[in-house]
Short mmCIF file of C-alpha atoms in Angstrom, two decimals:
data_model
loop_
_atom_site.label_atom_id
_atom_site.label_comp_id
_atom_site.label_asym_id
_atom_site.label_seq_id
_atom_site.Cartn_x
_atom_site.Cartn_y
_atom_site.Cartn_z
CA MET A 1 -65.31 70.81 5.09
CA TYR A 2 -62.04 71.53 6.90
CA VAL A 3 -62.52 73.04 10.35
CA VAL A 4 -60.10 75.81 11.36
CA MET A 5 -58.61 74.85 14.69
CA LYS A 6 -56.43 77.84 15.56
CA VAL A 7 -55.02 81.00 13.97
CA LEU A 8 -51.93 82.90 15.07
CA LEU A 9 -52.61 86.61 14.59
CA TYR A 10 -49.23 88.34 14.61
CA PHE A 11 -48.63 92.07 14.94
CA GLU A 12 -45.11 93.38 15.46
CA GLY A 13 -44.36 96.76 16.99
CA GLU A 14 -47.77 97.26 18.54
CA ASN A 15 -46.53 100.10 20.74
CA VAL A 16 -45.28 101.97 17.68
CA ILE A 17 -48.18 101.66 15.23
CA SER A 18 -51.15 100.71 17.39
CA LYS A 19 -52.71 104.14 16.68
CA SER A 20 -52.54 103.61 12.93
CA GLY A 21 -55.09 102.02 10.63
CA ILE A 22 -53.10 98.77 10.78
CA GLY A 23 -53.38 98.81 14.56
CA ARG A 24 -57.14 99.21 14.40
CA ALA A 25 -57.37 96.53 11.71
CA PHE A 26 -55.58 94.11 14.04
CA MET A 27 -58.09 94.78 16.81
CA HIS A 28 -60.92 94.28 14.31
CA GLN A 29 -59.44 90.92 13.28
CA GLN A 30 -59.52 89.69 16.86
CA ARG A 31 -63.14 90.73 17.23
CA ALA A 32 -64.02 89.23 13.84
CA LEU A 33 -62.49 85.85 14.71
CA GLN A 34 -64.32 85.84 18.04
CA SER A 35 -67.61 86.54 16.28
CA ALA A 36 -67.00 83.68 13.84
CA GLY A 37 -66.08 81.25 16.62
CA ILE A 38 -62.48 80.84 15.43
CA ASP A 39 -59.88 80.04 18.06
CA TYR A 40 -56.84 82.28 17.85
CA THR A 41 -53.70 83.33 19.69
CA THR A 42 -51.50 86.41 19.52
CA ASP A 43 -48.57 84.60 21.14
CA PRO A 44 -45.89 83.87 18.50
CA TRP A 45 -44.42 81.20 20.79
CA ASP A 46 -47.65 79.19 20.83
CA PRO A 47 -46.82 76.09 18.74
CA ASN A 48 -50.41 74.93 18.35
CA TYR A 49 -51.84 76.85 15.42
CA ASP A 50 -52.81 76.00 11.85
CA ILE A 51 -52.50 79.36 10.08
CA LEU A 52 -50.19 82.29 10.62
CA HIS A 53 -52.14 85.47 9.79
CA ILE A 54 -49.49 88.18 9.87
CA ASN A 55 -50.01 91.93 9.74
CA THR A 56 -46.63 93.64 9.98
CA TYR A 57 -43.41 94.02 8.03
CA TYR A 58 -40.38 94.32 10.31
CA MET A 59 -37.49 91.90 10.74
CA ASN A 60 -39.20 89.83 13.41
CA SER A 61 -42.16 89.39 11.07
CA ASP A 62 -39.86 87.89 8.45
CA ALA A 63 -38.45 85.49 11.06
CA ILE A 64 -41.93 84.50 12.23
CA VAL A 65 -42.94 83.70 8.64
CA ARG A 66 -39.84 81.58 8.02
CA ASN A 67 -40.41 79.69 11.26
CA ALA A 68 -44.03 78.98 10.31
CA ILE A 69 -42.99 77.69 6.89
CA GLU A 70 -40.34 75.44 8.40
CA ARG A 71 -42.98 73.96 10.69
CA GLY A 72 -45.37 73.32 7.81
CA LYS A 73 -47.90 75.97 8.80
CA LYS A 74 -50.02 77.88 6.31
CA VAL A 75 -49.17 81.56 6.01
CA ILE A 76 -51.52 84.40 5.13
CA TYR A 77 -49.99 87.84 4.84
CA HIS A 78 -52.36 90.74 5.43
CA ALA A 79 -51.19 93.21 2.80
CA HIS A 80 -52.07 96.51 4.44
CA SER A 81 -49.19 98.31 2.78
CA THR A 82 -47.99 99.03 -0.74
CA GLU A 83 -45.21 101.17 -2.16
CA GLU A 84 -47.89 103.61 -3.28
CA ASP A 85 -49.21 104.31 0.22
CA PHE A 86 -45.69 104.46 1.69
CA ARG A 87 -44.82 107.39 -0.56
CA ASN A 88 -45.44 110.96 0.64
CA SER A 89 -45.55 109.93 4.27
CA PHE A 90 -42.37 109.89 6.37
CA THR A 91 -39.21 111.90 5.76
CA LEU A 92 -37.30 110.28 2.83
CA SER A 93 -40.25 107.96 2.13
CA ASN A 94 -40.14 108.68 -1.60
CA ALA A 95 -36.42 107.89 -1.80
CA LEU A 96 -36.91 104.69 0.20
CA SER A 97 -40.09 103.51 -1.52
CA PRO A 98 -38.39 101.31 -4.20
CA ALA A 99 -36.57 99.42 -1.44
CA VAL A 100 -39.80 99.15 0.54
CA LYS A 101 -41.51 97.66 -2.51
CA LYS A 102 -38.77 95.01 -2.84
CA TRP A 103 -39.08 94.17 0.85
CA LEU A 104 -42.87 93.87 0.63
CA ILE A 105 -42.60 91.59 -2.41
CA HIS A 106 -40.06 89.45 -0.53
CA LEU A 107 -42.41 89.12 2.46
CA TYR A 108 -45.62 88.64 0.51
CA SER A 109 -44.07 86.07 -1.84
CA GLN A 110 -43.42 83.69 1.06
CA ALA A 111 -47.11 83.41 1.94
CA ASP A 112 -49.66 80.88 0.73
CA ALA A 113 -52.13 83.72 0.17
CA LEU A 114 -52.64 87.42 0.73
CA ILE A 115 -55.55 89.31 2.23
CA THR A 116 -55.82 92.97 1.27
CA PRO A 117 -58.59 95.43 2.11
CA THR A 118 -59.95 96.36 -1.34
CA PRO A 119 -60.07 95.27 -5.00
CA TYR A 120 -57.95 98.37 -5.69
CA SER A 121 -55.10 97.22 -3.46
CA LYS A 122 -55.40 93.73 -4.97
CA LYS A 123 -54.76 95.22 -8.42
CA ILE A 124 -51.70 97.04 -7.13
CA LEU A 125 -50.28 93.83 -5.64
CA GLN A 126 -50.91 91.93 -8.86
CA SER A 127 -49.03 94.68 -10.72
CA TYR A 128 -45.98 93.73 -8.62
CA GLY A 129 -45.97 90.34 -10.33
CA LEU A 130 -47.38 88.48 -7.32
CA THR A 131 -49.26 85.40 -8.52
CA LEU A 132 -50.43 83.81 -5.26
CA PRO A 133 -54.14 83.97 -4.31
CA ILE A 134 -55.20 87.45 -3.15
CA TYR A 135 -58.48 87.92 -1.27
CA PRO A 136 -60.02 91.40 -0.88
CA VAL A 137 -61.48 91.58 2.63
CA SER A 138 -62.35 94.88 4.28
CA ASN A 139 -60.72 95.77 7.60
CA GLY A 140 -64.26 96.02 8.94
CA ILE A 141 -66.01 98.35 11.34
CA ASP A 142 -67.61 98.05 14.78
CA LEU A 143 -71.07 99.49 14.13
CA ASN A 144 -72.06 99.63 17.79
CA ARG A 145 -69.07 101.78 18.70
CA TYR A 146 -70.21 104.52 16.32
CA LYS A 147 -73.89 104.59 17.22
CA ARG A 148 -75.15 108.06 18.05
CA ASP A 149 -74.65 108.55 21.79
CA PRO A 150 -75.65 111.85 23.48
CA GLU A 151 -73.02 111.37 26.20
CA LYS A 152 -70.24 111.02 23.65
CA ILE A 153 -71.53 114.03 21.72
CA ASN A 154 -71.62 116.11 24.90
CA ALA A 155 -68.07 115.00 25.72
CA PHE A 156 -66.90 116.05 22.26
CA ARG A 157 -68.59 119.46 22.37
CA LYS A 158 -67.36 120.15 25.90
CA TYR A 159 -63.78 119.10 25.03
CA PHE A 160 -63.65 121.68 22.22
CA SER A 161 -65.86 124.32 23.92
CA LEU A 162 -68.20 124.33 20.93
CA LYS A 163 -71.15 126.69 20.79
CA ALA A 164 -74.59 125.48 19.75
CA THR A 165 -74.24 127.49 16.53
CA ASP A 166 -70.81 126.13 15.56
CA LYS A 167 -70.70 124.06 12.39
CA VAL A 168 -67.92 121.48 12.40
CA VAL A 169 -65.88 119.69 9.74
CA ILE A 170 -63.56 116.90 10.91
CA GLY A 171 -60.71 114.91 9.42
CA VAL A 172 -58.76 112.01 10.88
CA GLY A 173 -55.32 110.65 10.02
CA LEU A 174 -51.57 110.75 10.46
CA LEU A 175 -49.82 114.02 9.67
CA PHE A 176 -48.78 113.02 6.15
CA HIS A 177 -48.82 114.81 2.83
CA ARG A 178 -50.40 111.63 1.44
CA LYS A 179 -53.39 112.14 3.74
CA GLY A 180 -54.08 115.52 2.15
CA LEU A 181 -53.38 117.44 5.36
CA GLN A 182 -52.19 120.48 3.38
CA ASP A 183 -55.50 120.52 1.48
CA PHE A 184 -57.49 120.23 4.70
CA VAL A 185 -55.67 123.35 5.94
CA GLU A 186 -56.27 125.25 2.70
CA VAL A 187 -59.98 124.40 2.65
CA ALA A 188 -60.28 125.49 6.30
CA LYS A 189 -58.69 128.79 5.30
CA GLN A 190 -61.33 129.29 2.61
CA LEU A 191 -64.23 128.41 4.94
CA PRO A 192 -63.57 130.55 8.04
CA GLU A 193 -67.24 130.33 9.07
CA TYR A 194 -66.80 126.64 10.04
CA LYS A 195 -64.70 124.93 12.70
CA PHE A 196 -62.21 122.44 11.26
CA ILE A 197 -60.70 119.74 13.50
CA TRP A 198 -58.03 117.25 12.37
CA PHE A 199 -57.63 114.31 14.75
CA GLY A 200 -54.30 112.48 14.66
CA ASP A 201 -50.65 112.87 15.47
CA THR A 202 -47.23 111.75 14.25
CA ASN A 203 -43.77 112.09 15.78
CA ARG A 204 -42.31 115.31 14.34
CA LEU A 205 -38.90 113.66 13.97
CA ILE A 206 -40.13 111.34 11.21
CA ILE A 207 -42.23 113.67 9.06
CA PRO A 208 -41.10 116.47 6.71
CA LYS A 209 -40.73 119.91 8.27
CA GLU A 210 -43.45 121.42 6.09
CA MET A 211 -45.97 118.93 7.47
CA ALA A 212 -44.93 119.59 11.06
CA ASP A 213 -45.11 123.35 10.46
CA LEU A 214 -48.69 123.11 9.19
CA VAL A 215 -49.67 121.82 12.62
CA ASP A 216 -47.21 123.46 14.99
CA HIS A 217 -47.45 126.93 13.43
CA ASN A 218 -51.14 126.90 12.59
CA ALA A 219 -52.48 130.46 12.74
CA LEU A 220 -56.03 129.81 11.55
CA PRO A 221 -58.54 130.62 14.32
CA ASN A 222 -61.06 128.10 12.94
CA LEU A 223 -58.61 125.16 12.67
CA ILE A 224 -57.77 122.86 15.59
CA PHE A 225 -55.14 120.10 15.81
CA PRO A 226 -55.89 118.27 19.07
CA GLY A 227 -53.48 115.39 18.35
CA TYR A 228 -54.43 111.77 18.91
CA VAL A 229 -57.81 111.54 20.64
CA LYS A 230 -59.59 108.26 21.29
CA GLY A 231 -62.72 106.94 22.90
CA GLY A 232 -65.95 108.82 23.42
CA ILE A 233 -64.64 112.20 22.30
CA ILE A 234 -63.71 111.21 18.76
CA GLU A 235 -66.68 108.85 18.50
CA GLY A 236 -68.89 111.75 19.51
CA ALA A 237 -67.15 113.91 16.91
CA TYR A 238 -68.04 111.47 14.13
CA SER A 239 -71.69 111.51 15.20
CA ASP A 240 -72.00 115.25 15.73
CA ALA A 241 -69.85 116.75 12.96
CA ASP A 242 -71.59 118.36 10.02
CA CYS A 243 -69.10 116.80 7.59
CA PHE A 244 -66.21 114.33 7.49
CA PHE A 245 -63.58 115.57 5.03
CA PHE A 246 -60.83 113.15 3.98
CA PRO A 247 -58.72 114.49 1.07
CA SER A 248 -56.25 111.57 1.06
CA TYR A 249 -54.30 110.91 -2.13
CA GLU A 250 -53.68 107.19 -1.54
CA GLU A 251 -55.12 104.46 0.70
CA THR A 252 -55.51 100.70 0.74
CA GLU A 253 -58.96 101.23 2.29
CA GLY A 254 -59.28 104.04 4.81
CA ILE A 255 -60.73 102.76 8.09
CA VAL A 256 -61.54 106.33 9.14
CA VAL A 257 -63.95 106.58 6.21
CA LEU A 258 -65.76 103.46 7.43
CA GLU A 259 -65.93 105.02 10.91
CA ALA A 260 -67.57 108.14 9.51
CA LEU A 261 -70.04 106.12 7.44
CA ALA A 262 -70.93 104.00 10.48
CA ALA A 263 -71.60 107.17 12.48
CA LYS A 264 -73.88 108.49 9.70
CA CYS A 265 -71.64 111.50 9.20
CA PRO A 266 -71.74 113.06 5.69
CA VAL A 267 -68.54 112.03 3.90
CA VAL A 268 -66.46 114.04 1.40
CA VAL A 269 -63.41 112.29 -0.06
CA ARG A 270 -60.93 112.72 -2.89
CA ASP A 271 -61.93 110.85 -6.04
CA ILE A 272 -59.20 108.17 -5.98
CA GLY A 273 -59.11 104.56 -7.13
CA VAL A 274 -59.33 102.91 -3.72
CA PHE A 275 -62.89 104.16 -3.22
CA ASP A 276 -64.17 102.53 -6.42
CA PRO A 277 -66.63 100.90 -6.66
CA TRP A 278 -67.80 100.84 -3.04
CA LEU A 279 -68.08 104.61 -2.64
CA GLU A 280 -70.16 106.30 -5.32
CA ASN A 281 -70.26 110.05 -5.76
CA GLY A 282 -73.72 111.43 -5.12
CA THR A 283 -75.04 108.08 -3.85
CA ASN A 284 -73.31 107.36 -0.52
CA CYS A 285 -70.67 110.13 -0.39
CA TYR A 286 -69.39 113.17 -2.25
CA LYS A 287 -66.13 113.13 -4.20
CA ALA A 288 -63.94 115.85 -5.70
CA ASN A 289 -60.38 116.34 -6.93
CA ASP A 290 -59.43 119.94 -6.11
CA ASN A 291 -59.81 122.38 -3.27
CA GLU A 292 -62.24 124.68 -5.07
CA ALA A 293 -64.61 121.75 -5.56
CA PHE A 294 -64.08 120.60 -1.96
CA VAL A 295 -65.02 124.06 -0.68
CA ASN A 296 -68.22 124.12 -2.70
CA ILE A 297 -69.24 120.58 -1.74
CA ILE A 298 -68.48 121.03 1.96
CA ARG A 299 -70.49 124.24 2.04
CA GLY A 300 -73.36 122.44 0.31
CA VAL A 301 -73.21 119.55 2.79
CA VAL A 302 -72.90 121.69 5.92
CA GLU A 303 -75.67 124.06 4.86
CA GLN A 304 -77.84 121.07 3.84
CA GLN A 305 -78.10 122.34 0.29
CA LEU A 306 -77.02 118.94 -1.05
CA PRO A 307 -78.95 115.67 -0.56
CA ASP A 308 -78.32 113.75 2.67
CA LEU A 309 -76.51 110.52 1.69
CA THR A 310 -75.84 109.18 5.18
CA LYS A 311 -78.45 106.39 5.04
CA ALA A 312 -76.78 104.89 1.95
CA GLY A 313 -73.37 105.49 3.53
CA TYR A 314 -74.38 103.55 6.63
CA PHE A 315 -75.43 100.64 4.42
CA VAL A 316 -71.85 100.52 3.05
CA ALA A 317 -70.49 100.31 6.60
CA LYS A 318 -73.09 97.71 7.60
CA ASN A 319 -71.87 95.40 4.83
CA ARG A 320 -68.40 95.66 6.39
CA SER A 321 -69.41 94.96 9.98
CA ILE A 322 -67.07 93.01 12.25
CA GLU A 323 -69.43 90.02 12.06
CA ALA A 324 -69.48 90.04 8.24
CA ILE A 325 -65.69 90.24 8.12
CA GLY A 326 -65.44 87.32 10.55
CA GLN A 327 -67.36 85.12 8.13
CA GLN A 328 -65.21 86.27 5.20
CA LEU A 329 -62.00 85.53 7.08
CA LYS A 330 -63.34 82.10 8.02
CA SER A 331 -64.02 81.35 4.34
CA VAL A 332 -60.49 82.41 3.38
CA TYR A 333 -58.94 80.25 6.10
CA GLU A 334 -60.97 77.23 5.03
CA GLU A 335 -59.99 77.78 1.39
CA ILE A 336 -56.28 77.95 2.28
CA LEU A 337 -56.50 74.77 4.40
CA LYS A 338 -58.30 72.70 1.74
CA GLU A 339 -55.04 71.17 0.54
CA THR A 340 -53.87 70.39 4.06
CA ASP A 341 -54.28 66.81 5.26
CA SER A 342 -53.14 67.31 8.82
CA TYR A 343 -56.59 66.51 10.16
#
């Protein structure tokens, strides 16, 4: 069997999108390769690599791909993005999405293979007419990071001055319409007896005014927008919250859902294609499609009137551990290098 010698993991614009799901996926890849014993570099000027595993989509990324091809390297594009999940995000995203789709097809078509997080996103990419091999591999989750930790929980409760009697619903994501932020606000309005906290931030200059206004002119006393919070506070929030509510309309996976599952937090999501078949309503999470249903389910979860599904939810996360993803990536690399006779 071919032995992978070295992988170049490339991520452009880390300072800009490091707080996004793609940024966390990149960190998970590094950990996964370490766990699988695969040598890697993040230096694009390092000439000694066998496979370029690229994560981003800007102009430098295109140049890096062309350089790798010219040097006879294998190229795997990590297809985190689609036209569908670009829509309803930034200002003018819907007008720009056809051009974004063409650019993504141009980039992806140059690769020897694609990795994408879910079977759902694989189907979308195939609908673009892409015929190269596409491997669904989860972005993975660090189970240890989301273990219940009293110190993290105390940090979370102190940060938000929570009373012992407060019942808390959290959401996590960029401030996009696509993430269902407007629905999170509406559900919070209908459940004033609970605290709602949405973690995440986005530059107001690049999102529609109505999305910025939801956050900047929030008048609900039970709704908090703390911005981007990392480390023990948000990890404590996942462990201590009574419910994780993620009403997103479109994802390629949703790392924040994996984080909630790993923390054994009850999960309520919108019933969308990306969560099939790995999330099953009434088995490892609860799903709904409208705010009235969300209100009823969240009340049932918080008041413990619905069955506790967190044990089955944790099992989903466990199957997507960093170590498991490392072995899957190793298998993909070896498959791509089978036709190479450099060694």
